[in-house]
Amino acid sequence: MSPVHRDPGTPTQGRIPLVDDNPDNIEVVAARLRFRGHEVEAASRGRSALERVRERPPDLILLDVMLPDISGYEVARRIKHDAFGHQAGDRVLQQLARILRQSAREIDKLGRYRGEEFLTVLPDTDVDDGAIFLERVRRAVGQHCFAIGTPEPLAMTVSAGVASYPHRGVQEPETLIRFADEALHAAKAAGRNRVVQHGQVEVGSPKQG
């Protein structure tokens, strides 16, 4: 993230990170913000913006939705998550795991995959039934009030991707996981809070939140 300089004689009205991979957009918006006395920091990638926000929380952040690494939606979600602290995040993950266990069968395998993602393996389940399972989980998460130690519980949503075997493009487990991951990214790009099958449109209606 690089600072966009302003006139030193103008009083600072607030610090605003501007995150966009289009330099023309940054130039135009940053000029208007500087004119109004704001301190502007420009970034072209979401992860670099997150690092700077964690180092020094801003007064406001302006995000493009489509970024080269992670979307503006994901940046906003992570900032919101960080605002409650790691302990609150752990409590959310514990309650998500409980919802998954309550929704799954005894033969299903559940596990933390990476970061805030979970991986479910559903034996003898085709892609349609897998989507039905995850839609049930999505609805349960939407109805759950997450207790995180604050006066008010936290409302959460979940996005999910589904892939299945046998599939003509799947010859090894890594490919199956990649297909599910691609479907997950499609769910997030489509607005989050939905279930997407690999190579298909979403299953389940998107909700606000």
PDB file of C-alpha atoms in Angstrom:
ATOM      1  CA  MET A   1       0.000   0.000   0.000  1.00  0.00           C
ATOM      2  CA  SER A   2       1.432   3.356  -0.952  1.00  0.00           C
ATOM      3  CA  PRO A   3       0.481   6.787   0.441  1.00  0.00           C
ATOM      4  CA  VAL A   4      -1.067   9.347  -1.893  1.00  0.00           C
ATOM      5  CA  HIS A   5       0.263  12.720  -0.788  1.00  0.00           C
ATOM      6  CA  ARG A   6      -1.851  15.737   0.019  1.00  0.00           C
ATOM      7  CA  ASP A   7      -1.168  19.413   0.496  1.00  0.00           C
ATOM      8  CA  PRO A   8       0.626  19.682   3.881  1.00  0.00           C
ATOM      9  CA  GLY A   9      -1.281  22.894   4.587  1.00  0.00           C
ATOM     10  CA  THR A  10      -4.660  21.090   4.528  1.00  0.00           C
ATOM     11  CA  PRO A  11      -5.882  19.754   7.897  1.00  0.00           C
ATOM     12  CA  THR A  12      -6.425  15.984   7.985  1.00  0.00           C
ATOM     13  CA  GLN A  13     -10.103  15.014   8.188  1.00  0.00           C
ATOM     14  CA  GLY A  14      -9.457  11.279   8.507  1.00  0.00           C
ATOM     15  CA  ARG A  15      -7.401   8.420   7.094  1.00  0.00           C
ATOM     16  CA  ILE A  16      -8.984   6.484   4.217  1.00  0.00           C
ATOM     17  CA  PRO A  17      -7.377   3.444   2.551  1.00  0.00           C
ATOM     18  CA  LEU A  18      -8.430   3.283  -1.113  1.00  0.00           C
ATOM     19  CA  VAL A  19      -8.271  -0.264  -2.510  1.00  0.00           C
ATOM     20  CA  ASP A  20      -8.627  -0.661  -6.277  1.00  0.00           C
ATOM     21  CA  ASP A  21      -6.514  -2.368  -8.948  1.00  0.00           C
ATOM     22  CA  ASN A  22      -7.404   0.314 -11.491  1.00  0.00           C
ATOM     23  CA  PRO A  23      -4.846   3.155 -11.172  1.00  0.00           C
ATOM     24  CA  ASP A  24      -7.139   5.588 -13.010  1.00  0.00           C
ATOM     25  CA  ASN A  25      -9.859   5.073 -10.399  1.00  0.00           C
ATOM     26  CA  ILE A  26      -7.357   5.599  -7.596  1.00  0.00           C
ATOM     27  CA  GLU A  27      -6.052   8.795  -9.179  1.00  0.00           C
ATOM     28  CA  VAL A  28      -9.506  10.348  -9.560  1.00  0.00           C
ATOM     29  CA  VAL A  29     -10.948   9.324  -6.179  1.00  0.00           C
ATOM     30  CA  ALA A  30      -7.755  10.058  -4.239  1.00  0.00           C
ATOM     31  CA  ALA A  31      -7.561  13.567  -5.730  1.00  0.00           C
ATOM     32  CA  ARG A  32     -11.106  14.351  -4.535  1.00  0.00           C
ATOM     33  CA  LEU A  33     -10.441  12.963  -1.074  1.00  0.00           C
ATOM     34  CA  ARG A  34      -7.170  14.880  -0.716  1.00  0.00           C
ATOM     35  CA  PHE A  35      -8.923  18.063  -1.778  1.00  0.00           C
ATOM     36  CA  ARG A  36     -11.286  17.579   1.146  1.00  0.00           C
ATOM     37  CA  GLY A  37      -8.389  17.122   3.564  1.00  0.00           C
ATOM     38  CA  HIS A  38      -8.313  13.339   3.952  1.00  0.00           C
ATOM     39  CA  GLU A  39      -5.158  11.272   4.296  1.00  0.00           C
ATOM     40  CA  VAL A  40      -5.320   8.650   1.536  1.00  0.00           C
ATOM     41  CA  GLU A  41      -3.433   5.374   1.227  1.00  0.00           C
ATOM     42  CA  ALA A  42      -3.756   3.457  -2.042  1.00  0.00           C
ATOM     43  CA  ALA A  43      -3.542  -0.318  -2.497  1.00  0.00           C
ATOM     44  CA  SER A  44      -4.177  -2.588  -5.460  1.00  0.00           C
ATOM     45  CA  ARG A  45      -4.575  -5.847  -3.512  1.00  0.00           C
ATOM     46  CA  GLY A  46      -6.849  -6.872  -0.687  1.00  0.00           C
ATOM     47  CA  ARG A  47      -4.209  -8.595   1.431  1.00  0.00           C
ATOM     48  CA  SER A  48      -1.939  -5.566   1.511  1.00  0.00           C
ATOM     49  CA  ALA A  49      -4.918  -3.447   2.568  1.00  0.00           C
ATOM     50  CA  LEU A  50      -5.701  -5.881   5.392  1.00  0.00           C
ATOM     51  CA  GLU A  51      -2.130  -5.708   6.676  1.00  0.00           C
ATOM     52  CA  ARG A  52      -2.230  -1.915   6.839  1.00  0.00           C
ATOM     53  CA  VAL A  53      -5.688  -1.853   8.450  1.00  0.00           C
ATOM     54  CA  ARG A  54      -4.473  -4.222  11.175  1.00  0.00           C
ATOM     55  CA  GLU A  55      -1.403  -2.060  11.775  1.00  0.00           C
ATOM     56  CA  ARG A  56      -3.389   1.165  11.970  1.00  0.00           C
ATOM     57  CA  PRO A  57      -7.206   1.095  11.877  1.00  0.00           C
ATOM     58  CA  PRO A  58      -8.583   3.717   9.456  1.00  0.00           C
ATOM     59  CA  ASP A  59     -11.547   6.028   9.786  1.00  0.00           C
ATOM     60  CA  LEU A  60     -13.079   4.634   6.590  1.00  0.00           C
ATOM     61  CA  ILE A  61     -12.033   2.214   3.846  1.00  0.00           C
ATOM     62  CA  LEU A  62     -13.121   2.316   0.201  1.00  0.00           C
ATOM     63  CA  LEU A  63     -13.011  -1.096  -1.506  1.00  0.00           C
ATOM     64  CA  ASP A  64     -13.411  -2.267  -5.064  1.00  0.00           C
ATOM     65  CA  VAL A  65     -15.351  -5.548  -5.211  1.00  0.00           C
ATOM     66  CA  MET A  66     -13.147  -7.270  -7.791  1.00  0.00           C
ATOM     67  CA  LEU A  67      -9.486  -7.386  -6.713  1.00  0.00           C
ATOM     68  CA  PRO A  68      -6.613  -9.557  -7.992  1.00  0.00           C
ATOM     69  CA  ASP A  69      -6.197 -11.681  -4.858  1.00  0.00           C
ATOM     70  CA  ILE A  70      -9.280 -11.581  -2.620  1.00  0.00           C
ATOM     71  CA  SER A  71     -12.549  -9.770  -3.203  1.00  0.00           C
ATOM     72  CA  GLY A  72     -13.630  -6.571  -1.519  1.00  0.00           C
ATOM     73  CA  TYR A  73     -16.403  -8.583   0.169  1.00  0.00           C
ATOM     74  CA  GLU A  74     -13.779 -10.862   1.718  1.00  0.00           C
ATOM     75  CA  VAL A  75     -11.661  -7.912   2.872  1.00  0.00           C
ATOM     76  CA  ALA A  76     -14.696  -6.371   4.574  1.00  0.00           C
ATOM     77  CA  ARG A  77     -15.626  -9.681   6.189  1.00  0.00           C
ATOM     78  CA  ARG A  78     -12.124 -10.169   7.584  1.00  0.00           C
ATOM     79  CA  ILE A  79     -12.022  -6.637   8.950  1.00  0.00           C
ATOM     80  CA  LYS A  80     -15.347  -7.250  10.680  1.00  0.00           C
ATOM     81  CA  HIS A  81     -14.052 -10.555  12.078  1.00  0.00           C
ATOM     82  CA  ASP A  82     -10.840  -8.958  13.362  1.00  0.00           C
ATOM     83  CA  ALA A  83     -12.844  -6.248  15.096  1.00  0.00           C
ATOM     84  CA  PHE A  84     -14.230  -8.840  17.538  1.00  0.00           C
ATOM     85  CA  GLY A  85     -10.824 -10.429  18.250  1.00  0.00           C
ATOM     86  CA  HIS A  86      -9.400 -13.921  17.839  1.00  0.00           C
ATOM     87  CA  GLN A  87     -11.216 -15.334  20.861  1.00  0.00           C
ATOM     88  CA  ALA A  88     -14.560 -14.357  19.346  1.00  0.00           C
ATOM     89  CA  GLY A  89     -13.480 -15.914  16.055  1.00  0.00           C
ATOM     90  CA  ASP A  90     -12.652 -19.168  17.809  1.00  0.00           C
ATOM     91  CA  ARG A  91     -16.092 -19.211  19.418  1.00  0.00           C
ATOM     92  CA  VAL A  92     -17.736 -18.727  16.033  1.00  0.00           C
ATOM     93  CA  LEU A  93     -15.737 -21.604  14.542  1.00  0.00           C
ATOM     94  CA  GLN A  94     -16.645 -23.872  17.460  1.00  0.00           C
ATOM     95  CA  GLN A  95     -20.344 -23.162  16.981  1.00  0.00           C
ATOM     96  CA  LEU A  96     -20.059 -23.666  13.214  1.00  0.00           C
ATOM     97  CA  ALA A  97     -18.437 -27.041  13.842  1.00  0.00           C
ATOM     98  CA  ARG A  98     -21.304 -27.964  16.158  1.00  0.00           C
ATOM     99  CA  ILE A  99     -23.872 -27.076  13.501  1.00  0.00           C
ATOM    100  CA  LEU A 100     -22.012 -29.211  10.967  1.00  0.00           C
ATOM    101  CA  ARG A 101     -21.905 -32.195  13.340  1.00  0.00           C
ATOM    102  CA  GLN A 102     -25.611 -31.879  14.089  1.00  0.00           C
ATOM    103  CA  SER A 103     -26.412 -31.784  10.361  1.00  0.00           C
ATOM    104  CA  ALA A 104     -24.140 -34.659   9.321  1.00  0.00           C
ATOM    105  CA  ARG A 105     -24.546 -38.425   9.365  1.00  0.00           C
ATOM    106  CA  GLU A 106     -22.305 -40.764  11.364  1.00  0.00           C
ATOM    107  CA  ILE A 107     -20.470 -41.858   8.207  1.00  0.00           C
ATOM    108  CA  ASP A 108     -19.713 -38.272   7.102  1.00  0.00           C
ATOM    109  CA  LYS A 109     -16.250 -36.856   7.709  1.00  0.00           C
ATOM    110  CA  LEU A 110     -15.895 -33.253   8.881  1.00  0.00           C
ATOM    111  CA  GLY A 111     -12.821 -31.185   9.505  1.00  0.00           C
ATOM    112  CA  ARG A 112     -11.230 -27.754   9.600  1.00  0.00           C
ATOM    113  CA  TYR A 113      -9.573 -27.280   6.229  1.00  0.00           C
ATOM    114  CA  ARG A 114      -7.771 -23.937   6.355  1.00  0.00           C
ATOM    115  CA  GLY A 115      -8.333 -20.653   8.100  1.00  0.00           C
ATOM    116  CA  GLU A 116     -12.077 -20.272   8.489  1.00  0.00           C
ATOM    117  CA  GLU A 117     -13.023 -23.027   6.041  1.00  0.00           C
ATOM    118  CA  PHE A 118     -14.376 -26.508   6.713  1.00  0.00           C
ATOM    119  CA  LEU A 119     -14.185 -29.597   4.503  1.00  0.00           C
ATOM    120  CA  THR A 120     -16.924 -32.227   4.501  1.00  0.00           C
ATOM    121  CA  VAL A 121     -16.679 -35.669   2.891  1.00  0.00           C
ATOM    122  CA  LEU A 122     -20.090 -37.268   2.301  1.00  0.00           C
ATOM    123  CA  PRO A 123     -19.806 -40.938   1.254  1.00  0.00           C
ATOM    124  CA  ASP A 124     -22.388 -42.333  -1.180  1.00  0.00           C
ATOM    125  CA  THR A 125     -23.695 -38.835  -1.895  1.00  0.00           C
ATOM    126  CA  ASP A 126     -24.068 -37.299  -5.348  1.00  0.00           C
ATOM    127  CA  VAL A 127     -23.607 -33.604  -6.076  1.00  0.00           C
ATOM    128  CA  ASP A 128     -27.323 -32.798  -5.758  1.00  0.00           C
ATOM    129  CA  ASP A 129     -27.649 -34.447  -2.343  1.00  0.00           C
ATOM    130  CA  GLY A 130     -24.415 -32.790  -1.267  1.00  0.00           C
ATOM    131  CA  ALA A 131     -25.888 -29.427  -2.203  1.00  0.00           C
ATOM    132  CA  ILE A 132     -29.044 -30.234  -0.223  1.00  0.00           C
ATOM    133  CA  PHE A 133     -26.918 -31.054   2.833  1.00  0.00           C
ATOM    134  CA  LEU A 134     -24.980 -27.797   2.589  1.00  0.00           C
ATOM    135  CA  GLU A 135     -28.128 -25.795   1.992  1.00  0.00           C
ATOM    136  CA  ARG A 136     -29.460 -27.256   5.254  1.00  0.00           C
ATOM    137  CA  VAL A 137     -26.250 -26.146   6.978  1.00  0.00           C
ATOM    138  CA  ARG A 138     -26.493 -22.692   5.389  1.00  0.00           C
ATOM    139  CA  ARG A 139     -30.005 -22.212   6.705  1.00  0.00           C
ATOM    140  CA  ALA A 140     -29.044 -23.450  10.184  1.00  0.00           C
ATOM    141  CA  VAL A 141     -26.159 -20.982  10.338  1.00  0.00           C
ATOM    142  CA  GLY A 142     -28.439 -18.145   9.258  1.00  0.00           C
ATOM    143  CA  GLN A 143     -30.882 -18.954  12.047  1.00  0.00           C
ATOM    144  CA  HIS A 144     -28.230 -19.347  14.741  1.00  0.00           C
ATOM    145  CA  CYS A 145     -27.280 -16.523  17.121  1.00  0.00           C
ATOM    146  CA  PHE A 146     -23.536 -16.787  17.697  1.00  0.00           C
ATOM    147  CA  ALA A 147     -22.579 -16.050  21.297  1.00  0.00           C
ATOM    148  CA  ILE A 148     -19.129 -14.422  21.301  1.00  0.00           C
ATOM    149  CA  GLY A 149     -19.041 -12.783  24.713  1.00  0.00           C
ATOM    150  CA  THR A 150     -20.527  -9.463  23.628  1.00  0.00           C
ATOM    151  CA  PRO A 151     -23.842  -7.962  24.791  1.00  0.00           C
ATOM    152  CA  GLU A 152     -25.435  -8.817  21.455  1.00  0.00           C
ATOM    153  CA  PRO A 153     -24.988 -12.141  19.621  1.00  0.00           C
ATOM    154  CA  LEU A 154     -23.425 -12.158  16.178  1.00  0.00           C
ATOM    155  CA  ALA A 155     -25.322 -13.044  12.999  1.00  0.00           C
ATOM    156  CA  MET A 156     -23.323 -15.033  10.467  1.00  0.00           C
ATOM    157  CA  THR A 157     -23.758 -16.451   6.976  1.00  0.00           C
ATOM    158  CA  VAL A 158     -21.943 -19.240   5.175  1.00  0.00           C
ATOM    159  CA  SER A 159     -20.957 -19.863   1.573  1.00  0.00           C
ATOM    160  CA  ALA A 160     -20.286 -23.374   0.263  1.00  0.00           C
ATOM    161  CA  GLY A 161     -19.024 -25.137  -2.846  1.00  0.00           C
ATOM    162  CA  VAL A 162     -19.907 -28.700  -3.872  1.00  0.00           C
ATOM    163  CA  ALA A 163     -18.097 -31.190  -6.105  1.00  0.00           C
ATOM    164  CA  SER A 164     -18.561 -34.948  -6.408  1.00  0.00           C
ATOM    165  CA  TYR A 165     -16.903 -38.158  -7.588  1.00  0.00           C
ATOM    166  CA  PRO A 166     -17.245 -39.957  -9.957  1.00  0.00           C
ATOM    167  CA  HIS A 167     -16.794 -37.063 -12.384  1.00  0.00           C
ATOM    168  CA  ARG A 168     -15.112 -37.193 -15.763  1.00  0.00           C
ATOM    169  CA  GLY A 169     -12.671 -34.481 -14.749  1.00  0.00           C
ATOM    170  CA  VAL A 170     -11.719 -36.012 -11.400  1.00  0.00           C
ATOM    171  CA  GLN A 171      -8.916 -38.565 -11.355  1.00  0.00           C
ATOM    172  CA  GLU A 172      -7.402 -37.779  -7.954  1.00  0.00           C
ATOM    173  CA  PRO A 173      -8.518 -36.331  -4.591  1.00  0.00           C
ATOM    174  CA  GLU A 174      -6.666 -33.053  -5.140  1.00  0.00           C
ATOM    175  CA  THR A 175      -8.763 -32.342  -8.223  1.00  0.00           C
ATOM    176  CA  LEU A 176     -11.987 -33.002  -6.327  1.00  0.00           C
ATOM    177  CA  ILE A 177     -10.944 -30.530  -3.626  1.00  0.00           C
ATOM    178  CA  ARG A 178      -9.951 -27.987  -6.275  1.00  0.00           C
ATOM    179  CA  PHE A 179     -13.371 -28.284  -7.939  1.00  0.00           C
ATOM    180  CA  ALA A 180     -15.117 -27.749  -4.596  1.00  0.00           C
ATOM    181  CA  ASP A 181     -12.839 -24.770  -3.915  1.00  0.00           C
ATOM    182  CA  GLU A 182     -13.687 -23.243  -7.301  1.00  0.00           C
ATOM    183  CA  ALA A 183     -17.393 -23.610  -6.515  1.00  0.00           C
ATOM    184  CA  LEU A 184     -16.816 -21.947  -3.131  1.00  0.00           C
ATOM    185  CA  HIS A 185     -15.105 -18.989  -4.794  1.00  0.00           C
ATOM    186  CA  ALA A 186     -18.014 -18.767  -7.242  1.00  0.00           C
ATOM    187  CA  ALA A 187     -20.434 -18.625  -4.288  1.00  0.00           C
ATOM    188  CA  LYS A 188     -18.454 -15.778  -2.728  1.00  0.00           C
ATOM    189  CA  ALA A 189     -18.151 -13.901  -6.011  1.00  0.00           C
ATOM    190  CA  ALA A 190     -21.906 -14.194  -6.575  1.00  0.00           C
ATOM    191  CA  GLY A 191     -22.636 -12.361  -3.331  1.00  0.00           C
ATOM    192  CA  ARG A 192     -21.972 -14.941  -0.583  1.00  0.00           C
ATOM    193  CA  ASN A 193     -24.475 -16.778   1.636  1.00  0.00           C
ATOM    194  CA  ARG A 194     -25.266 -19.447  -0.945  1.00  0.00           C
ATOM    195  CA  VAL A 195     -24.374 -22.950  -2.111  1.00  0.00           C
ATOM    196  CA  VAL A 196     -22.839 -23.473  -5.555  1.00  0.00           C
ATOM    197  CA  GLN A 197     -22.209 -26.742  -7.363  1.00  0.00           C
ATOM    198  CA  HIS A 198     -19.053 -26.949  -9.439  1.00  0.00           C
ATOM    199  CA  GLY A 199     -19.845 -25.762 -12.947  1.00  0.00           C
ATOM    200  CA  GLN A 200     -23.422 -24.806 -12.129  1.00  0.00           C
ATOM    201  CA  VAL A 201     -25.439 -21.860 -10.840  1.00  0.00           C
ATOM    202  CA  GLU A 202     -26.130 -21.458  -7.147  1.00  0.00           C
ATOM    203  CA  VAL A 203     -28.433 -23.711  -5.133  1.00  0.00           C
ATOM    204  CA  GLY A 204     -30.516 -21.867  -2.561  1.00  0.00           C
ATOM    205  CA  SER A 205     -31.491 -18.228  -2.581  1.00  0.00           C
ATOM    206  CA  PRO A 206     -28.971 -15.642  -1.396  1.00  0.00           C
ATOM    207  CA  LYS A 207     -29.877 -13.851   1.782  1.00  0.00           C
ATOM    208  CA  GLN A 208     -28.932 -10.483   3.109  1.00  0.00           C
ATOM    209  CA  GLY A 209     -26.297 -10.401   5.826  1.00  0.00           C
TER     210      GLY A 209
END
